[in-house]
Tab-separated table of N, CA and C in Angstrom:
chain	number	residue	atom	x	y	z
A	973	MET	N	22.962	-5.111	-15.276
A	973	MET	CA	21.760	-5.050	-14.460
A	973	MET	C	21.759	-3.751	-13.662
A	974	MET	N	20.562	-3.215	-13.518
A	974	MET	CA	20.401	-2.018	-12.686
A	974	MET	C	20.447	-2.437	-11.219
A	975	PRO	N	20.873	-1.520	-10.346
A	975	PRO	CA	20.835	-1.836	-8.920
A	975	PRO	C	19.388	-2.082	-8.488
A	976	ARG	N	19.186	-2.945	-7.526
A	976	ARG	CA	17.835	-3.290	-7.072
A	976	ARG	C	17.072	-2.049	-6.592
A	977	SER	N	17.771	-1.054	-6.127
A	977	SER	CA	17.114	0.165	-5.645
A	977	SER	C	16.513	0.995	-6.789
A	978	ALA	N	16.914	0.710	-8.039
A	978	ALA	CA	16.430	1.490	-9.179
A	978	ALA	C	15.043	1.055	-9.649
A	979	PHE	N	14.699	-0.199	-9.401
A	979	PHE	CA	13.432	-0.725	-9.908
A	979	PHE	C	12.996	-1.852	-8.997
A	980	TRP	N	11.723	-2.138	-8.966
A	980	TRP	CA	11.196	-3.145	-8.042
A	980	TRP	C	11.562	-4.578	-8.410
A	981	ALA	N	12.001	-4.802	-9.637
A	981	ALA	CA	12.376	-6.146	-10.084
A	981	ALA	C	13.718	-6.070	-10.798
A	982	PRO	N	14.428	-7.191	-10.896
A	982	PRO	CA	15.676	-7.182	-11.656
A	982	PRO	C	15.414	-6.710	-13.086
A	983	ILE	N	16.266	-5.803	-13.568
A	983	ILE	CA	16.040	-5.226	-14.888
A	983	ILE	C	17.365	-4.738	-15.464
A	984	THR	N	17.528	-4.908	-16.767
A	984	THR	CA	18.733	-4.399	-17.416
A	984	THR	C	18.585	-2.895	-17.626
A	985	ALA	N	19.700	-2.233	-17.816
A	985	ALA	CA	19.674	-0.790	-18.059
A	985	ALA	C	18.898	-0.478	-19.340
A	986	SER	N	19.072	-1.303	-20.359
A	986	SER	CA	18.374	-1.094	-21.625
A	986	SER	C	16.860	-1.190	-21.449
A	987	ARG	N	16.404	-2.208	-20.749
A	987	ARG	CA	14.962	-2.380	-20.515
A	987	ARG	C	14.418	-1.246	-19.653
A	988	PHE	N	15.181	-0.839	-18.653
A	988	PHE	CA	14.773	0.265	-17.788
A	988	PHE	C	14.540	1.525	-18.616
A	989	LEU	N	15.476	1.839	-19.506
A	989	LEU	CA	15.325	3.019	-20.362
A	989	LEU	C	14.143	2.876	-21.322
A	990	SER	N	13.950	1.683	-21.857
A	990	SER	CA	12.813	1.463	-22.750
A	990	SER	C	11.493	1.775	-22.067
A	991	LEU	N	11.404	1.445	-20.787
A	991	LEU	CA	10.174	1.676	-20.031
A	991	LEU	C	10.056	3.093	-19.494
A	992	GLN	N	11.158	3.654	-19.027
A	992	GLN	CA	11.106	4.909	-18.283
A	992	GLN	C	11.362	6.163	-19.114
A	993	ASP	N	12.080	6.024	-20.214
A	993	ASP	CA	12.436	7.193	-21.013
A	993	ASP	C	11.243	7.653	-21.845
A	994	VAL	N	10.957	8.941	-21.831
A	994	VAL	CA	9.893	9.467	-22.687
A	994	VAL	C	10.271	9.166	-24.131
A	995	GLY	N	9.393	8.481	-24.830
A	995	GLY	CA	9.682	8.078	-26.203
A	995	GLY	C	10.501	6.813	-26.293
A	996	GLY	N	10.716	6.132	-25.165
A	996	GLY	CA	11.459	4.874	-25.172
A	996	GLY	C	10.732	3.812	-25.984
A	997	ASP	N	11.442	2.740	-26.309
A	997	ASP	CA	10.872	1.680	-27.143
A	997	ASP	C	9.576	1.104	-26.575
A	998	ASP	N	9.441	1.059	-25.260
A	998	ASP	CA	8.241	0.508	-24.627
A	998	ASP	C	7.365	1.577	-23.995
A	999	ASP	N	7.528	2.805	-24.426
A	999	ASP	CA	6.736	3.914	-23.889
A	999	ASP	C	5.458	4.054	-24.715
A	1000	PHE	N	4.545	3.108	-24.519
A	1000	PHE	CA	3.296	3.107	-25.271
A	1000	PHE	C	2.139	3.724	-24.502
A	1001	PHE	N	2.164	3.641	-23.190
A	1001	PHE	CA	0.984	3.963	-22.401
A	1001	PHE	C	1.199	5.097	-21.411
A	1002	SER	N	2.276	5.840	-21.556
A	1002	SER	CA	2.598	6.894	-20.591
A	1002	SER	C	1.581	8.017	-20.624
A	1003	SER	N	1.279	8.531	-19.452
A	1003	SER	CA	0.357	9.664	-19.360
A	1003	SER	C	0.987	10.933	-19.916
A	1004	ASP	N	2.309	10.951	-20.066
A	1004	ASP	CA	2.961	12.160	-20.572
A	1004	ASP	C	3.017	12.222	-22.102
A	1005	LEU	N	2.537	11.196	-22.786
A	1005	LEU	CA	2.460	11.259	-24.244
A	1005	LEU	C	1.278	12.138	-24.628
A	1006	ASN	N	1.482	13.025	-25.607
A	1006	ASN	CA	0.345	13.817	-26.071
A	1006	ASN	C	-0.475	12.969	-27.048
A	1007	ARG	N	-1.599	13.499	-27.473
A	1007	ARG	CA	-2.521	12.742	-28.322
A	1007	ARG	C	-1.841	12.277	-29.610
A	1008	GLU	N	-1.097	13.157	-30.252
A	1008	GLU	CA	-0.437	12.810	-31.513
A	1008	GLU	C	0.597	11.700	-31.312
A	1009	GLU	N	1.401	11.800	-30.259
A	1009	GLU	CA	2.409	10.768	-29.985
A	1009	GLU	C	1.743	9.419	-29.720
A	1010	MET	N	0.651	9.437	-28.959
A	1010	MET	CA	-0.037	8.192	-28.661
A	1010	MET	C	-0.668	7.606	-29.924
A	1011	GLU	N	-1.222	8.456	-30.779
A	1011	GLU	CA	-1.792	7.975	-32.039
A	1011	GLU	C	-0.710	7.367	-32.927
A	1012	ASP	N	0.483	7.974	-32.947
A	1012	ASP	CA	1.594	7.421	-33.730
A	1012	ASP	C	1.973	6.028	-33.239
A	1013	LYS	N	1.939	5.825	-31.934
A	1013	LYS	CA	2.342	4.542	-31.363
A	1013	LYS	C	1.237	3.489	-31.408
A	1014	LEU	N	-0.032	3.908	-31.290
A	1014	LEU	CA	-1.119	2.946	-31.119
A	1014	LEU	C	-2.155	2.935	-32.235
A	1015	GLY	N	-2.096	3.896	-33.146
A	1015	GLY	CA	-3.124	4.016	-34.176
A	1015	GLY	C	-3.274	2.797	-35.065
A	1016	HIS	N	-2.190	2.093	-35.301
A	1016	HIS	CA	-2.246	0.915	-36.172
A	1016	HIS	C	-3.147	-0.185	-35.616
A	1017	ILE	N	-3.365	-0.182	-34.312
A	1017	ILE	CA	-4.158	-1.247	-33.686
A	1017	ILE	C	-5.581	-1.244	-34.235
A	1018	GLY	N	-6.187	-0.073	-34.329
A	1018	GLY	CA	-7.541	0.014	-34.860
A	1018	GLY	C	-7.620	-0.370	-36.323
A	1019	LYS	N	-6.643	0.061	-37.080
A	1019	LYS	CA	-6.617	-0.244	-38.517
A	1019	LYS	C	-6.536	-1.755	-38.744
A	1020	VAL	N	-5.621	-2.408	-38.049
A	1020	VAL	CA	-5.450	-3.857	-38.189
A	1020	VAL	C	-6.663	-4.591	-37.620
A	1021	GLY	N	-7.144	-4.140	-36.463
A	1021	GLY	CA	-8.317	-4.770	-35.867
A	1021	GLY	C	-9.528	-4.706	-36.776
A	1022	GLU	N	-9.737	-3.551	-37.378
A	1022	GLU	CA	-10.872	-3.392	-38.295
A	1022	GLU	C	-10.714	-4.311	-39.507
A	1023	GLU	N	-9.513	-4.380	-40.042
A	1023	GLU	CA	-9.247	-5.214	-41.219
A	1023	GLU	C	-9.554	-6.686	-40.955
A	1024	TYR	N	-9.245	-7.162	-39.744
A	1024	TYR	CA	-9.414	-8.578	-39.427
A	1024	TYR	C	-10.645	-8.870	-38.567
A	1025	GLY	N	-11.464	-7.852	-38.305
A	1025	GLY	CA	-12.674	-8.061	-37.514
A	1025	GLY	C	-12.401	-8.350	-36.052
A	1026	LEU	N	-11.352	-7.754	-35.518
A	1026	LEU	CA	-10.973	-7.986	-34.123
A	1026	LEU	C	-11.263	-6.757	-33.273
A	1027	ASN	N	-11.371	-6.971	-31.985
A	1027	ASN	CA	-11.568	-5.880	-31.033
A	1027	ASN	C	-10.504	-5.949	-29.955
A	1028	VAL	N	-10.324	-4.827	-29.277
A	1028	VAL	CA	-9.346	-4.740	-28.194
A	1028	VAL	C	-10.059	-4.248	-26.945
A	1029	LEU	N	-9.907	-4.981	-25.873
A	1029	LEU	CA	-10.411	-4.559	-24.575
A	1029	LEU	C	-9.243	-3.902	-23.851
A	1030	VAL	N	-9.319	-2.607	-23.646
A	1030	VAL	CA	-8.242	-1.875	-22.984
A	1030	VAL	C	-8.582	-1.818	-21.498
A	1031	ALA	N	-8.123	-2.831	-20.789
A	1031	ALA	CA	-8.421	-2.952	-19.363
A	1031	ALA	C	-7.402	-2.156	-18.560
A	1032	PHE	N	-7.905	-1.430	-17.586
A	1032	PHE	CA	-7.032	-0.595	-16.770
A	1032	PHE	C	-7.498	-0.658	-15.329
A	1033	SER	N	-6.565	-0.834	-14.437
A	1033	SER	CA	-6.873	-0.921	-13.010
A	1033	SER	C	-6.825	0.452	-12.368
A	1034	GLY	N	-7.888	0.810	-11.687
A	1034	GLY	CA	-7.980	2.116	-11.043
A	1034	GLY	C	-7.052	2.290	-9.867
A	1035	ASP	N	-6.590	1.186	-9.295
A	1035	ASP	CA	-5.704	1.252	-8.135
A	1035	ASP	C	-4.362	0.578	-8.443
A	1036	ASP	N	-3.907	0.718	-9.688
A	1036	ASP	CA	-2.648	0.107	-10.124
A	1036	ASP	C	-1.484	0.757	-9.388
A	1037	GLU	N	-0.754	-0.047	-8.657
A	1037	GLU	CA	0.346	0.466	-7.833
A	1037	GLU	C	1.538	0.949	-8.648
A	1038	TYR	N	1.574	0.653	-9.943
A	1038	TYR	CA	2.690	1.091	-10.773
A	1038	TYR	C	2.367	2.347	-11.579
A	1039	VAL	N	1.186	2.884	-11.394
A	1039	VAL	CA	0.792	4.129	-12.057
A	1039	VAL	C	0.777	5.219	-10.998
A	1040	PRO	N	1.483	6.320	-11.222
A	1040	PRO	CA	1.532	7.383	-10.210
A	1040	PRO	C	0.134	7.886	-9.829
A	1041	GLU	N	-0.012	8.273	-8.572
A	1041	GLU	CA	-1.295	8.753	-8.040
A	1041	GLU	C	-1.862	9.922	-8.836
A	1042	PHE	N	-0.980	10.796	-9.352
A	1042	PHE	CA	-1.459	11.999	-10.033
A	1042	PHE	C	-2.077	11.717	-11.405
A	1043	VAL	N	-1.913	10.515	-11.925
A	1043	VAL	CA	-2.431	10.179	-13.251
A	1043	VAL	C	-3.934	9.915	-13.165
A	1044	ASP	N	-4.692	10.603	-14.009
A	1044	ASP	CA	-6.130	10.351	-14.128
A	1044	ASP	C	-6.280	9.104	-15.001
A	1045	LYS	N	-6.503	7.981	-14.363
A	1045	LYS	CA	-6.489	6.700	-15.070
A	1045	LYS	C	-7.637	6.571	-16.073
A	1046	GLU	N	-8.803	7.089	-15.728
A	1046	GLU	CA	-9.925	7.022	-16.674
A	1046	GLU	C	-9.639	7.861	-17.913
A	1047	GLN	N	-9.063	9.026	-17.714
A	1047	GLN	CA	-8.708	9.880	-18.849
A	1047	GLN	C	-7.638	9.195	-19.705
A	1048	LEU	N	-6.676	8.539	-19.059
A	1048	LEU	CA	-5.608	7.860	-19.793
A	1048	LEU	C	-6.155	6.705	-20.627
A	1049	VAL	N	-7.021	5.882	-20.053
A	1049	VAL	CA	-7.561	4.749	-20.815
A	1049	VAL	C	-8.424	5.248	-21.974
A	1050	ASP	N	-9.148	6.339	-21.777
A	1050	ASP	CA	-9.930	6.916	-22.873
A	1050	ASP	C	-9.012	7.450	-23.973
A	1051	LYS	N	-7.913	8.085	-23.572
A	1051	LYS	CA	-6.944	8.612	-24.545
A	1051	LYS	C	-6.297	7.469	-25.332
A	1052	MET	N	-6.005	6.366	-24.654
A	1052	MET	CA	-5.426	5.210	-25.333
A	1052	MET	C	-6.409	4.636	-26.358
A	1053	CYS	N	-7.674	4.499	-25.974
A	1053	CYS	CA	-8.681	3.968	-26.904
A	1053	CYS	C	-8.874	4.904	-28.091
A	1054	PHE	N	-8.918	6.200	-27.825
A	1054	PHE	CA	-9.050	7.173	-28.909
A	1054	PHE	C	-7.888	7.005	-29.890
A	1055	ALA	N	-6.676	6.866	-29.366
A	1055	ALA	CA	-5.494	6.698	-30.220
A	1055	ALA	C	-5.582	5.408	-31.027
A	1056	MET	N	-5.996	4.322	-30.378
A	1056	MET	CA	-6.102	3.042	-31.079
A	1056	MET	C	-7.150	3.093	-32.183
A	1057	ASN	N	-8.215	3.843	-31.970
A	1057	ASN	CA	-9.293	3.936	-32.956
A	1057	ASN	C	-9.050	5.014	-34.009
A	1058	SER	N	-7.968	5.762	-33.886
A	1058	SER	CA	-7.739	6.928	-34.748
A	1058	SER	C	-7.533	6.583	-36.218
A	1059	GLN	N	-7.083	5.378	-36.537
A	1059	GLN	CA	-6.860	5.011	-37.938
A	1059	GLN	C	-7.951	4.100	-38.495
A	1060	CYS	N	-9.065	3.979	-37.780
A	1060	CYS	CA	-10.196	3.213	-38.299
A	1060	CYS	C	-10.805	3.981	-39.470
A	1061	SER	N	-11.566	3.299	-40.300
A	1061	SER	CA	-12.087	3.902	-41.530
A	1061	SER	C	-13.073	5.036	-41.290
A	1062	SER	N	-13.751	5.036	-40.151
A	1062	SER	CA	-14.655	6.142	-39.830
A	1062	SER	C	-14.733	6.305	-38.320
A	1063	SER	N	-15.240	7.449	-37.903
A	1063	SER	CA	-15.315	7.723	-36.465
A	1063	SER	C	-16.342	6.838	-35.770
A	1064	SER	N	-17.227	6.193	-36.544
A	1064	SER	CA	-18.212	5.307	-35.922
A	1064	SER	C	-17.639	3.917	-35.640
A	1065	VAL	N	-16.485	3.593	-36.220
A	1065	VAL	CA	-15.848	2.299	-35.985
A	1065	VAL	C	-15.003	2.395	-34.723
A	1066	LYS	N	-15.258	1.499	-33.787
A	1066	LYS	CA	-14.522	1.470	-32.522
A	1066	LYS	C	-13.983	0.058	-32.303
A	1067	VAL	N	-12.719	-0.142	-32.597
A	1067	VAL	CA	-12.071	-1.429	-32.379
A	1067	VAL	C	-11.691	-1.578	-30.911
A	1068	ALA	N	-11.165	-0.509	-30.331
A	1068	ALA	CA	-10.726	-0.529	-28.932
A	1068	ALA	C	-11.805	0.066	-28.043
A	1069	ARG	N	-12.046	-0.603	-26.905
A	1069	ARG	CA	-12.991	-0.048	-25.940
A	1069	ARG	C	-12.392	-0.139	-24.544
A	1070	PRO	N	-12.666	0.878	-23.732
A	1070	PRO	CA	-12.095	0.900	-22.385
A	1070	PRO	C	-12.846	-0.015	-21.428
A	1071	PHE	N	-12.116	-0.538	-20.465
A	1071	PHE	CA	-12.713	-1.334	-19.390
A	1071	PHE	C	-11.966	-0.996	-18.103
A	1072	MET	N	-12.569	-0.154	-17.297
A	1072	MET	CA	-11.954	0.255	-16.027
A	1072	MET	C	-12.360	-0.702	-14.918
A	1073	ILE	N	-11.394	-1.047	-14.108
A	1073	ILE	CA	-11.623	-1.861	-12.921
A	1073	ILE	C	-11.240	-0.965	-11.749
A	1074	PRO	N	-12.192	-0.199	-11.216
A	1074	PRO	CA	-11.886	0.873	-10.261
A	1074	PRO	C	-11.042	0.456	-9.058
A	1075	THR	N	-11.299	-0.708	-8.499
A	1075	THR	CA	-10.558	-1.124	-7.300
A	1075	THR	C	-9.395	-2.052	-7.619
A	1076	GLY	N	-9.163	-2.320	-8.897
A	1076	GLY	CA	-8.138	-3.283	-9.286
A	1076	GLY	C	-6.722	-2.773	-9.103
A	1077	ASN	N	-5.858	-3.656	-8.618
A	1077	ASN	CA	-4.432	-3.354	-8.601
A	1077	ASN	C	-3.830	-3.930	-9.889
A	1078	HIS	N	-2.508	-3.865	-10.021
A	1078	HIS	CA	-1.863	-4.211	-11.289
A	1078	HIS	C	-2.209	-5.621	-11.772
A	1079	ASN	N	-2.207	-6.593	-10.884
A	1079	ASN	CA	-2.471	-7.975	-11.303
A	1079	ASN	C	-3.826	-8.502	-10.827
A	1080	LEU	N	-4.712	-7.588	-10.426
A	1080	LEU	CA	-6.083	-7.917	-10.023
A	1080	LEU	C	-6.146	-8.906	-8.862
A	1081	SER	N	-5.206	-8.805	-7.949
A	1081	SER	CA	-5.153	-9.758	-6.838
A	1081	SER	C	-5.758	-9.239	-5.540
A	1082	LYS	N	-6.156	-7.969	-5.482
A	1082	LYS	CA	-6.611	-7.411	-4.204
A	1082	LYS	C	-8.106	-7.133	-4.136
A	1083	GLY	N	-8.670	-6.499	-5.129
A	1083	GLY	CA	-10.081	-6.125	-5.081
A	1083	GLY	C	-10.989	-7.335	-5.242
A	1084	GLU	N	-11.984	-7.440	-4.381
A	1084	GLU	CA	-12.904	-8.567	-4.444
A	1084	GLU	C	-13.681	-8.546	-5.759
A	1085	GLY	N	-13.600	-9.626	-6.505
A	1085	GLY	CA	-14.327	-9.761	-7.759
A	1085	GLY	C	-13.675	-9.102	-8.963
A	1086	ASP	N	-12.538	-8.438	-8.771
A	1086	ASP	CA	-11.894	-7.739	-9.896
A	1086	ASP	C	-11.460	-8.703	-10.998
A	1087	ALA	N	-10.781	-9.775	-10.620
A	1087	ALA	CA	-10.313	-10.744	-11.617
A	1087	ALA	C	-11.498	-11.373	-12.347
A	1088	GLU	N	-12.550	-11.672	-11.608
A	1088	GLU	CA	-13.735	-12.278	-12.213
A	1088	GLU	C	-14.394	-11.326	-13.217
A	1089	ARG	N	-14.481	-10.032	-12.864
A	1089	ARG	CA	-15.061	-9.049	-13.791
A	1089	ARG	C	-14.228	-8.953	-15.069
A	1090	PHE	N	-12.899	-8.994	-14.905
A	1090	PHE	CA	-12.017	-8.939	-16.072
A	1090	PHE	C	-12.228	-10.165	-16.964
A	1091	VAL	N	-12.233	-11.347	-16.365
A	1091	VAL	CA	-12.419	-12.581	-17.140
A	1091	VAL	C	-13.778	-12.565	-17.840
A	1092	GLU	N	-14.801	-12.084	-17.155
A	1092	GLU	CA	-16.135	-11.997	-17.757
A	1092	GLU	C	-16.135	-11.054	-18.967
A	1093	ALA	N	-15.464	-9.918	-18.841
A	1093	ALA	CA	-15.400	-8.958	-19.952
A	1093	ALA	C	-14.641	-9.545	-21.140
A	1094	VAL	N	-13.550	-10.250	-20.872
A	1094	VAL	CA	-12.792	-10.893	-21.954
A	1094	VAL	C	-13.646	-11.973	-22.615
A	1095	GLY	N	-14.323	-12.779	-21.802
A	1095	GLY	CA	-15.196	-13.824	-22.347
A	1095	GLY	C	-16.293	-13.253	-23.225
A	1096	GLU	N	-16.894	-12.143	-22.779
A	1096	GLU	CA	-17.941	-11.492	-23.571
A	1096	GLU	C	-17.385	-11.011	-24.905
A	1097	MET	N	-16.191	-10.421	-24.861
A	1097	MET	CA	-15.589	-9.941	-26.096
A	1097	MET	C	-15.286	-11.108	-27.035
A	1098	LEU	N	-14.753	-12.189	-26.498
A	1098	LEU	CA	-14.430	-13.345	-27.333
A	1098	LEU	C	-15.685	-13.978	-27.923
A	1099	SER	N	-16.761	-14.003	-27.157
A	1099	SER	CA	-17.996	-14.610	-27.666
A	1099	SER	C	-18.616	-13.786	-28.786
A	1100	ASN	N	-18.240	-12.526	-28.894
A	1100	ASN	CA	-18.769	-11.665	-29.949
A	1100	ASN	C	-17.888	-11.612	-31.193
A	1101	LEU	N	-16.796	-12.368	-31.183
A	1101	LEU	CA	-15.941	-12.411	-32.374
A	1101	LEU	C	-16.687	-13.081	-33.520
A	1102	PRO	N	-16.439	-12.640	-34.740
A	1102	PRO	CA	-17.094	-13.305	-35.876
A	1102	PRO	C	-16.597	-14.740	-35.993
A	1103	LYS	N	-17.496	-15.620	-36.333
A	1103	LYS	CA	-17.130	-17.031	-36.508
A	1103	LYS	C	-16.411	-17.168	-37.841
A	1104	GLN	N	-15.191	-17.634	-37.774
A	1104	GLN	CA	-14.402	-17.815	-38.988
A	1104	GLN	C	-14.002	-19.274	-39.076
A	1105	SER	N	-13.991	-19.786	-40.266
A	1105	SER	CA	-13.575	-21.170	-40.423
A	1105	SER	C	-12.062	-21.246	-40.294
A	1106	LEU	N	-11.628	-22.288	-39.643
A	1106	LEU	CA	-10.196	-22.504	-39.471
A	1106	LEU	C	-9.642	-23.169	-40.722
A	1107	PRO	N	-8.397	-22.873	-41.060
A	1107	PRO	CA	-7.804	-23.537	-42.225
A	1107	PRO	C	-7.700	-25.042	-41.976
A	1108	ALA	N	-7.860	-25.808	-43.023
A	1108	ALA	CA	-7.766	-27.261	-42.907
A	1108	ALA	C	-6.361	-27.649	-42.481
A	1109	GLU	N	-6.295	-28.668	-41.625
A	1109	GLU	CA	-4.972	-29.146	-41.193
A	1109	GLU	C	-4.268	-29.798	-42.365
A	1110	GLN	N	-2.978	-29.608	-42.405
A	1110	GLN	CA	-2.189	-30.139	-43.509
A	1110	GLN	C	-1.595	-31.457	-43.139
């Protein structure tokens, strides 16, 4: 385990490196990834989403306490969506779409109405999913 002073929650050294190391196993959303690196990590999402008729709501909190102040959060969420959509069959296909919550903190517990706006956006996305028949129970 890492010392408590190293991270805000109990964490193993391996998990800490996965999150904090550039190119770490869990380094999917870092602002320091260039476009190509982000496309390598996230491009499959659009391809799979398009194949199965699914969409991704890339929700990002504008006041997330775990994202450094210097990070342009709107630019980052747009870069993430661009990367996710990079392997779609054409540039007109958009599987991933951004959803910024300007006053939202990491868990949407502070800004008035933030959690409700998020739930509403998820509900809207789910209601637009294609109706597919479920496999018969065995």
